[in-house]
Amino acid sequence: VVATSLPELVETKEYIGSLHRILRDSLSDLEYKVAILHLSGYSYREISEKLNVSPKTVDNAQTHIRQKLSR
């Protein structure tokens, strides 16, 4: 989302803030970190290195994220 005016920028920031709150309230701490890193464009391998967990743990977290957010 690219804001082109001040009202759009405010709306975009509010929207992103709402998404963060939803993720924070719905996910475990690890799942939240994995989701944010994934949305930031990091690969499973990069996420596993950044969080010092195995790629399988990242994969499991992604599965849980999808399950929780599909409800």
XYZ file of C-alpha atoms in Angstrom:
71
model
C 0.000 0.000 0.000
C 1.469 3.332 -1.057
C 0.034 6.457 0.528
C -0.021 9.548 -1.679
C -1.550 12.030 0.774
C -1.481 12.697 4.502
C -4.953 11.183 5.096
C -3.925 8.075 3.142
C -0.693 7.844 5.142
C -2.624 8.028 8.421
C -5.101 5.422 7.189
C -2.271 3.143 6.063
C -0.481 3.447 9.416
C -3.742 2.674 11.265
C -4.328 -0.350 9.003
C -0.802 -1.673 9.605
C -1.219 -1.083 13.339
C -4.464 -3.065 13.277
C -2.764 -5.931 11.447
C 0.030 -6.006 14.020
C -2.511 -6.093 16.881
C -4.432 -8.942 15.236
C -1.241 -10.925 14.715
C 0.022 -10.180 18.240
C -3.308 -11.209 19.802
C -3.727 -14.339 17.669
C -0.228 -15.809 17.550
C 2.405 -17.048 19.956
C 5.554 -14.962 20.308
C 7.503 -17.226 17.927
C 4.673 -17.328 15.389
C 4.434 -13.527 15.488
C 8.167 -13.140 14.874
C 8.055 -15.677 12.025
C 5.054 -13.924 10.456
C 6.680 -10.485 10.596
C 9.952 -11.767 9.141
C 8.118 -13.724 6.435
C 6.053 -10.658 5.508
C 9.319 -8.708 5.380
C 10.546 -11.054 2.647
C 12.877 -13.382 4.545
C 13.147 -17.049 3.508
C 12.563 -19.941 5.926
C 16.328 -20.433 6.146
C 16.962 -16.762 6.898
C 14.188 -16.718 9.498
C 15.570 -19.830 11.171
C 19.016 -18.224 11.340
C 17.684 -14.914 12.700
C 15.577 -16.630 15.377
C 18.110 -19.388 16.095
C 15.606 -22.174 15.453
C 15.508 -24.986 12.919
C 13.895 -24.520 9.487
C 11.386 -27.202 10.552
C 10.374 -25.030 13.514
C 9.805 -22.139 11.101
C 7.753 -24.430 8.848
C 5.649 -25.593 11.821
C 5.120 -21.993 12.914
C 3.962 -21.070 9.404
C 1.484 -23.958 9.475
C 0.114 -22.786 12.833
C -0.092 -19.199 11.571
C -2.149 -20.264 8.543
C -4.450 -22.390 10.732
C -5.014 -19.649 13.291
C -5.576 -16.869 10.773
C -7.969 -18.925 8.655
C -10.416 -19.178 11.587
